[in-house]
XYZ file of C-alpha atoms in Angstrom:
538
model
C -6.454 41.425 12.003
C -7.615 38.359 9.235
C -4.376 35.630 9.043
C -4.322 34.085 5.711
C -4.488 30.365 4.957
C -0.998 29.113 3.460
C -1.101 27.399 0.807
C 0.775 24.043 0.200
C 2.996 26.227 -1.552
C 3.088 27.668 0.954
C 4.667 25.637 2.972
C 6.298 23.635 0.499
C 8.425 26.159 0.023
C 9.131 26.977 3.737
C 10.116 23.443 3.322
C 12.752 24.138 0.351
C 14.419 27.269 3.060
C 14.592 25.228 4.943
C 16.314 22.112 4.247
C 18.730 24.233 2.898
C 19.390 26.253 5.901
C 19.696 22.529 7.407
C 22.136 21.206 5.021
C 24.979 24.032 5.478
C 24.674 22.447 9.430
C 27.389 25.512 10.576
C 27.191 28.031 8.267
C 29.302 29.106 5.638
C 32.896 29.878 7.542
C 32.907 26.603 9.036
C 32.551 24.844 5.506
C 35.817 27.141 3.995
C 37.416 25.942 7.041
C 37.078 22.004 6.637
C 37.441 22.795 3.069
C 41.318 24.419 4.454
C 42.390 21.334 5.735
C 41.870 19.738 3.006
C 38.812 18.387 4.260
C 34.769 17.390 3.177
C 31.975 18.118 4.448
C 29.732 15.184 6.485
C 27.269 15.505 3.456
C 30.449 16.044 0.686
C 32.065 12.793 1.674
C 28.099 11.780 1.739
C 27.776 12.790 -2.119
C 30.853 11.932 -2.568
C 30.971 7.967 -1.277
C 27.176 6.599 -2.897
C 26.449 5.583 -6.166
C 26.255 8.500 -9.368
C 22.648 9.748 -10.192
C 22.085 6.449 -7.539
C 19.217 8.072 -4.981
C 19.431 8.815 -1.288
C 16.937 8.673 1.713
C 18.137 11.261 4.585
C 16.939 10.967 8.065
C 16.567 13.051 10.501
C 16.820 15.978 8.212
C 15.259 17.684 11.052
C 16.580 16.960 14.688
C 17.258 18.967 17.456
C 15.498 22.040 14.335
C 14.604 24.960 16.996
C 16.632 23.408 20.216
C 19.840 24.174 21.722
C 19.343 27.796 20.885
C 21.183 28.794 23.836
C 23.993 26.295 23.033
C 23.230 28.679 19.581
C 21.428 25.932 17.609
C 22.722 21.590 15.952
C 21.579 21.330 12.730
C 20.818 17.955 12.191
C 21.575 16.840 15.621
C 25.088 17.880 13.773
C 25.132 13.486 12.085
C 23.912 12.956 8.910
C 21.996 9.490 8.201
C 20.077 8.055 6.093
C 19.765 5.480 3.060
C 21.917 4.760 0.506
C 23.162 2.155 -2.114
C 27.608 2.046 -2.509
C 28.682 0.469 -4.994
C 25.373 -1.464 -5.899
C 24.750 -2.661 -2.745
C 21.854 -1.168 0.474
C 23.181 0.626 3.366
C 22.725 2.423 5.873
C 25.391 5.987 6.886
C 26.393 7.601 9.334
C 28.478 11.077 8.832
C 29.211 13.291 11.540
C 29.214 16.949 10.118
C 32.278 18.908 12.297
C 30.624 22.283 10.773
C 28.234 21.952 13.771
C 30.032 21.965 16.903
C 32.888 20.308 16.059
C 30.836 16.956 15.609
C 30.493 17.641 19.380
C 27.816 14.837 20.732
C 24.569 15.968 22.080
C 21.520 14.384 22.998
C 19.650 14.670 19.809
C 23.149 13.638 18.068
C 22.841 9.883 20.303
C 19.318 9.604 19.315
C 19.985 10.426 15.597
C 22.424 8.095 15.281
C 20.591 4.763 17.561
C 18.049 5.677 15.192
C 20.462 5.088 12.285
C 21.106 1.468 13.379
C 18.076 0.495 14.283
C 17.085 1.251 11.369
C 20.613 -0.970 9.376
C 19.464 -3.385 13.975
C 15.995 -3.894 11.731
C 16.464 -4.143 8.265
C 20.069 -5.667 8.578
C 21.756 -3.395 5.594
C 25.201 -2.840 6.463
C 26.212 0.417 8.540
C 29.151 2.407 6.823
C 30.573 5.432 9.708
C 31.924 8.089 8.788
C 33.837 10.134 11.727
C 34.659 13.141 12.625
C 33.469 14.063 16.346
C 35.149 16.095 18.800
C 32.906 13.904 21.764
C 30.416 14.220 24.141
C 29.282 18.124 24.639
C 30.770 18.554 28.150
C 27.815 20.933 29.434
C 24.838 18.193 28.400
C 26.507 15.027 29.896
C 23.716 14.209 32.044
C 21.996 13.510 29.352
C 23.831 11.750 26.852
C 26.104 10.048 29.137
C 24.983 7.787 31.780
C 21.293 6.046 30.437
C 19.720 3.226 28.224
C 19.311 5.199 25.564
C 22.355 6.649 25.778
C 25.638 7.410 24.156
C 26.904 4.338 25.614
C 24.419 2.454 23.220
C 26.179 2.694 20.341
C 28.643 0.655 21.274
C 26.332 -2.191 22.291
C 24.273 -1.996 19.454
C 27.938 -2.646 17.584
C 28.680 -5.059 18.774
C 25.390 -6.755 18.787
C 25.576 -6.451 15.032
C 27.985 -7.571 14.824
C 26.189 -10.767 16.402
C 23.901 -10.643 13.278
C 26.372 -10.050 10.646
C 26.216 -6.631 9.915
C 28.411 -5.263 8.339
C 30.065 -1.870 9.661
C 32.941 -0.518 8.600
C 34.219 3.132 9.867
C 36.512 5.876 8.340
C 37.666 8.261 10.715
C 38.269 11.322 9.093
C 38.636 13.911 11.263
C 38.579 13.904 15.880
C 37.165 11.141 17.157
C 37.461 11.016 21.400
C 37.043 9.133 24.369
C 34.532 6.418 24.574
C 33.137 7.815 20.944
C 36.665 5.792 20.218
C 35.005 2.395 20.440
C 32.844 2.628 17.973
C 35.020 3.232 14.865
C 36.929 0.646 16.249
C 33.815 -2.231 17.008
C 33.406 -1.522 13.536
C 34.772 -4.577 11.337
C 37.563 -2.066 9.737
C 38.774 0.757 10.617
C 40.510 3.217 8.225
C 42.222 6.896 8.811
C 42.676 9.722 6.793
C 46.952 10.584 7.082
C 46.862 14.387 9.251
C 43.510 14.509 9.570
C 42.944 11.480 11.626
C 42.193 11.324 15.146
C 41.695 8.662 17.035
C 42.190 7.893 21.143
C 40.742 8.035 24.642
C 42.579 11.212 25.682
C 44.219 13.670 23.872
C 47.577 15.671 24.382
C 46.152 17.910 27.189
C 44.307 15.718 29.422
C 47.366 13.161 29.065
C 48.744 16.092 30.109
C 47.358 17.316 33.121
C 45.884 12.665 34.538
C 49.145 11.876 34.131
C 51.967 14.376 33.058
C 52.965 13.943 30.098
C 53.768 16.211 27.245
C 53.280 13.963 23.671
C 51.251 16.055 21.022
C 47.550 14.586 19.606
C 49.412 13.488 16.394
C 52.096 10.860 17.944
C 48.979 10.391 20.210
C 46.591 9.010 17.618
C 47.846 10.698 14.347
C 47.608 7.494 11.434
C 50.815 6.339 11.290
C 50.867 5.603 15.217
C 47.333 2.979 14.913
C 48.067 1.930 11.470
C 52.187 1.341 12.337
C 53.124 0.907 15.994
C 49.715 0.266 17.763
C 48.103 -2.101 15.336
C 44.031 -0.307 16.463
C 43.295 0.899 13.145
C 43.406 -1.304 9.417
C 44.806 1.146 6.654
C 46.369 4.961 5.402
C 44.766 7.283 3.374
C 46.577 10.181 2.989
C 43.324 11.803 1.870
C 39.102 11.369 2.451
C 38.853 10.901 -1.310
C 41.142 7.927 -1.385
C 39.010 7.053 1.782
C 35.914 7.072 0.758
C 37.165 5.203 -2.525
C 39.114 1.996 -0.894
C 34.618 1.589 1.207
C 33.704 1.602 -1.854
C 36.094 -0.980 -2.821
C 35.223 -3.165 0.189
C 30.740 -3.013 -0.528
C 31.768 -4.339 -4.492
C 33.015 -7.338 -2.309
C 30.115 -8.075 0.022
C 28.113 -11.160 -0.752
C 24.597 -11.713 -1.050
C 22.797 -12.064 2.378
C 19.486 -14.034 2.042
C 16.089 -12.131 1.213
C 12.639 -11.495 2.591
C 10.753 -12.292 -0.421
C 8.228 -9.355 -1.321
C 6.423 -9.321 -3.669
C 7.774 -6.804 -7.170
C 7.313 -6.044 -10.637
C 8.073 -3.396 -13.534
C 7.076 0.436 -12.363
C 4.729 1.858 -13.847
C 3.413 6.352 -13.188
C 1.040 6.824 -10.478
C -2.515 7.151 -11.486
C -2.110 11.335 -10.688
C 1.305 13.614 -10.985
C 3.089 14.118 -8.083
C 2.057 18.168 -9.472
C -1.585 17.178 -9.337
C -2.187 15.093 -6.392
C -0.438 18.880 -4.618
C -3.271 20.407 -5.547
C -5.547 18.446 -4.444
C -4.843 17.793 -1.054
C -7.188 20.813 1.232
C -5.289 22.223 3.962
C -8.720 23.347 5.543
C -8.436 20.713 8.264
C -11.929 20.035 8.477
C -12.930 19.738 5.014
C -13.427 16.501 3.727
C -11.673 14.825 1.196
C -11.669 10.758 -0.681
C -8.475 9.432 -0.005
C -8.785 6.984 -3.228
C -8.424 10.252 -5.072
C -4.692 10.963 -2.335
C -4.428 6.989 -2.746
C -4.538 7.514 -7.043
C -1.727 9.966 -6.943
C 0.228 7.464 -4.629
C 0.089 4.282 -6.856
C 0.893 2.346 -9.114
C -1.967 3.519 -12.061
C -3.503 5.187 -9.706
C -5.270 1.029 -8.824
C -6.270 -0.286 -5.185
C -7.891 -3.431 -4.892
C -10.343 -2.738 -2.212
C -11.150 -5.161 1.227
C -14.682 -5.222 2.119
C -15.161 -1.705 0.892
C -19.357 -1.782 1.487
C -18.040 -2.301 4.676
C -16.173 -0.298 7.893
C -15.967 2.834 5.409
C -13.756 5.810 7.736
C -10.295 3.875 6.579
C -9.603 2.364 2.933
C -7.714 -1.342 3.754
C -6.595 -2.387 -0.014
C -3.439 -3.273 -2.063
C -1.818 -2.285 -4.622
C 1.877 -1.524 -5.669
C 4.108 1.180 -5.486
C 6.817 1.412 -8.123
C 5.910 -2.586 -7.928
C 6.578 -3.489 -4.677
C 3.248 -5.260 -3.297
C 1.561 -2.834 -0.500
C -0.972 -3.177 2.022
C -2.603 0.247 2.870
C -4.294 1.662 5.399
C -6.163 4.882 4.638
C -7.953 7.676 7.091
C -10.965 8.240 4.581
C -11.373 11.536 5.155
C -15.182 12.428 3.730
C -18.774 11.715 5.271
C -20.147 7.874 4.402
C -23.239 6.259 4.718
C -23.499 2.753 6.385
C -25.496 0.451 4.867
C -28.081 1.317 7.469
C -28.322 4.577 7.086
C -26.341 6.009 9.221
C -23.827 8.649 8.034
C -19.385 8.253 9.835
C -17.550 11.522 9.707
C -14.093 11.232 8.136
C -10.971 10.207 9.890
C -12.928 9.281 12.958
C -12.733 5.080 13.597
C -16.031 3.414 14.494
C -16.304 -0.383 15.100
C -16.870 -1.466 12.233
C -13.699 0.095 10.944
C -10.948 -0.775 12.922
C -12.407 -4.078 12.391
C -12.057 -4.623 9.306
C -8.682 -3.349 9.105
C -7.986 -5.526 11.792
C -8.728 -8.249 9.746
C -7.259 -6.743 6.885
C -4.325 -6.869 8.643
C -3.543 -10.322 9.900
C -4.483 -11.006 6.000
C -1.492 -9.523 4.691
C 0.706 -11.054 7.663
C -0.882 -14.118 5.718
C 0.473 -13.395 2.610
C 3.362 -11.532 3.737
C 2.547 -8.639 2.507
C 4.073 -4.974 3.872
C 1.757 -2.373 5.835
C 1.187 0.996 4.514
C -0.093 3.685 6.500
C -1.730 6.857 5.686
C -3.755 9.056 8.183
C -4.621 11.658 8.588
C -7.239 10.938 11.373
C -8.869 12.566 13.438
C -9.432 10.109 16.699
C -11.593 6.985 17.146
C -15.676 7.575 18.232
C -16.721 8.978 20.680
C -20.178 8.877 23.204
C -22.826 6.245 24.015
C -23.495 4.524 21.201
C -20.192 4.047 20.272
C -19.126 3.131 23.675
C -22.387 0.605 24.523
C -21.215 -0.674 20.694
C -18.143 -1.620 21.816
C -15.532 0.431 20.766
C -13.111 0.017 22.805
C -13.044 -3.945 21.909
C -12.300 -3.240 19.081
C -9.986 -0.785 18.820
C -7.593 -3.178 21.382
C -8.248 -5.691 18.235
C -6.620 -3.059 15.626
C -4.141 -2.689 17.681
C -3.375 -5.737 18.007
C -3.099 -6.461 15.165
C -0.497 -3.482 13.697
C 1.392 -4.729 16.861
C 2.053 -7.754 16.274
C 2.687 -7.234 12.826
C 5.348 -9.384 11.564
C 5.753 -7.357 7.384
C 6.808 -4.500 7.124
C 5.043 -1.258 8.449
C 5.486 1.450 6.789
C 3.311 5.711 7.926
C 2.627 8.151 6.043
C 1.081 11.620 8.439
C -0.340 13.438 5.354
C -3.052 15.280 7.897
C -4.482 15.588 11.111
C -2.958 12.555 14.073
C -4.203 12.806 16.975
C -4.634 10.490 20.529
C -5.883 6.854 20.029
C -6.245 7.461 15.782
C -1.953 8.207 16.089
C -1.873 4.801 18.257
C -3.765 2.883 15.991
C -1.908 4.040 12.634
C 1.197 3.408 13.911
C 2.534 6.033 15.103
C 6.426 5.909 16.574
C 5.400 3.626 18.854
C 4.385 0.876 16.919
C 7.386 0.127 15.962
C 6.925 1.346 11.464
C 10.935 0.591 9.490
C 9.833 3.895 8.100
C 7.619 7.519 9.744
C 7.432 10.543 7.818
C 5.457 13.838 7.436
C 4.159 15.755 5.034
C 4.279 18.997 6.521
C 0.530 19.477 6.490
C 1.328 16.868 9.295
C -0.281 17.556 13.329
C 0.976 15.218 15.674
C -0.741 15.343 19.126
C -2.741 14.140 21.644
C -6.407 16.641 20.471
C -6.790 19.037 17.769
C -5.215 22.530 18.480
C -8.889 24.311 18.850
C -10.235 21.448 21.199
C -6.252 21.202 23.153
C -6.951 24.915 23.387
C -10.299 25.404 25.443
C -9.631 22.172 26.957
C -5.757 23.924 28.762
C -7.854 27.661 29.372
C -10.149 25.945 31.428
C -7.506 23.824 33.853
C -5.886 27.538 33.563
C -8.824 29.663 34.541
C -10.209 27.377 37.314
C -7.054 27.044 38.945
C -5.825 31.194 39.054
C -10.522 31.402 40.628
C -8.757 29.296 43.258
C -5.909 31.695 44.126
C -8.820 34.091 44.708
C -8.853 36.161 41.045
C -11.073 37.586 38.619
C -10.261 36.862 34.780
C -11.697 39.720 32.940
C -12.571 38.325 29.514
C -10.094 40.301 28.019
C -7.709 38.305 29.887
C -9.685 35.106 28.864
C -8.989 36.264 25.997
C -4.983 36.187 26.524
C -4.694 33.341 27.759
C -6.095 31.109 25.266
C -4.324 33.146 22.502
C -0.717 31.881 24.261
C -2.042 28.780 25.285
C -2.959 28.209 21.300
C -0.059 29.615 19.830
C 1.966 27.729 22.518
C 0.099 24.045 20.730
C 0.845 25.724 17.741
C 3.851 24.842 17.593
C 4.243 21.154 19.424
C 1.153 20.736 16.570
C 4.122 21.432 13.785
C 5.661 18.432 11.900
C 8.856 20.460 12.883
C 8.512 20.504 16.029
C 7.502 16.439 15.125
C 11.152 16.319 13.151
C 13.148 17.387 16.073
C 12.770 15.483 18.426
C 12.278 11.639 15.778
C 8.830 11.451 16.940
C 9.497 10.511 12.913
C 12.188 10.588 10.782
C 11.383 14.203 7.946
C 8.738 15.558 7.002
C 9.069 15.715 2.448
C 7.901 16.971 0.043
C 4.675 14.480 -0.442
C 5.570 13.540 -4.225
C 8.511 11.947 -2.349
C 6.505 9.567 -0.744
C 6.604 7.244 -3.343
C 10.368 7.047 -2.719
C 9.842 6.960 0.842
C 7.800 4.181 0.620
C 9.724 2.497 -2.685
C 13.231 2.286 -0.485
C 11.634 1.642 2.568
C 10.699 -1.678 1.438
C 13.337 -2.209 -0.936
C 15.792 -2.134 2.527
C 13.597 -3.935 4.628
C 14.036 -7.323 1.788
C 17.373 -7.589 2.723
C 16.662 -8.506 6.268
C 13.904 -12.542 5.833
C 10.636 -12.982 7.687
C 11.134 -14.634 11.013
C 9.059 -14.175 13.214
C 5.665 -16.045 13.433
C 2.767 -14.256 13.682
C 0.926 -14.252 16.928
C -1.417 -11.406 18.422
C -1.849 -13.716 21.704
C -5.437 -13.368 23.217
C -7.398 -10.916 21.024
C -11.113 -9.148 22.026
C -13.312 -10.430 19.960
């Protein structure tokens, strides 16, 4: 039976449906339970806290998607994070979702929390923690507790951010237990909601078991105890709303810090509408298209000043504006192009000339202090004797070097393919983009699904034959189908988003917002490091 190719509208509908489902957290019953306690949910707290009508950029919506199913799942990794505006000030917000396993920390919860702190540190943004968590999810403590990038790293980051002068405000709005108690108390200010907020290193049951003392949780670590006796917290509030209002007041008093000084003028609409943009992007992986048409739907007025337009044509480089911000764009050209010597070059492939061009363009953008935007739809670098003899590895290394050492902020959007070393050269996750998002049309892997499945099949068949097993054509076809299904699942942008290889999956019409808010965030952190590529291949 033939399978029908999904349209982009099918993928956008799936994205919308998955988003609504994830935003329910632990489900309506758990939401109702929180309301009965007089508490707001994590998302309701964020909605109340941020400025009315302002934009909020959620980070990691699909973190842990499809993971921990044996434990009942962990939507959004049990924590909501993002960049928003509070009393006119851009900041990072981290809110534990108590509807998901009482806000317990799974391994991906820690990874997501660390990602939020990383964004605050890279961009020198204030950070707000809305704490409501039962602590480490004990059945998985070995995967979250002791390693460098595990639970304890967040407290190290608390200390480092404090030393960097980054404002940290914490509100204890529910449970705050064990090691997790250090996060709000290592912040600049710690407030607590009376009767629902509590903070202690060990709860009443553990205290009884450990030292034989009988004490209730409120006496042990409630708001009155810590505001009037221990002095651990600063002030208590009767409701979530009053506590959040207090945070807004604090943000109304923050002084201004130096800016990076990225150039911005009055914004224009994109060259083509968002609806037109999604209609012109092809779903077929092998179908050529002109990336300049896509760029027109992302940049102000559709205007791009191309760099070396007639050289290295499989990579488009040029300066433009997105919502008024000056940007340098490096994008994979997906149509077949012809060099001045009459040679045909395949779209989506990086050749020596295009890598050479991109390296020089990246250097120029660093010289001119222009943020970089990478638009990925890349199959990889050119292979074969001609490419190898022409020094493709040397030229690719030059591009990677310039990109990796870049000191201006980088932003990556994966539109379609993101395969192999092409992912690296086009500023994949390993190269510290300030933000990296995927369209629902994206695929990320070492190689395409078809190529990988055939290679894996050959390995599997050879292995079985070594054991003396006879493999029929029917068996081979079944194995290929199984391998293809598994590999395609791993190609999915949601698979990448669930593991935070990307910060999220977005509707293409949100791309301008992501890049603009990303640059606005980056503008809070002046560039202090000198651009230096070290030893570069020439």
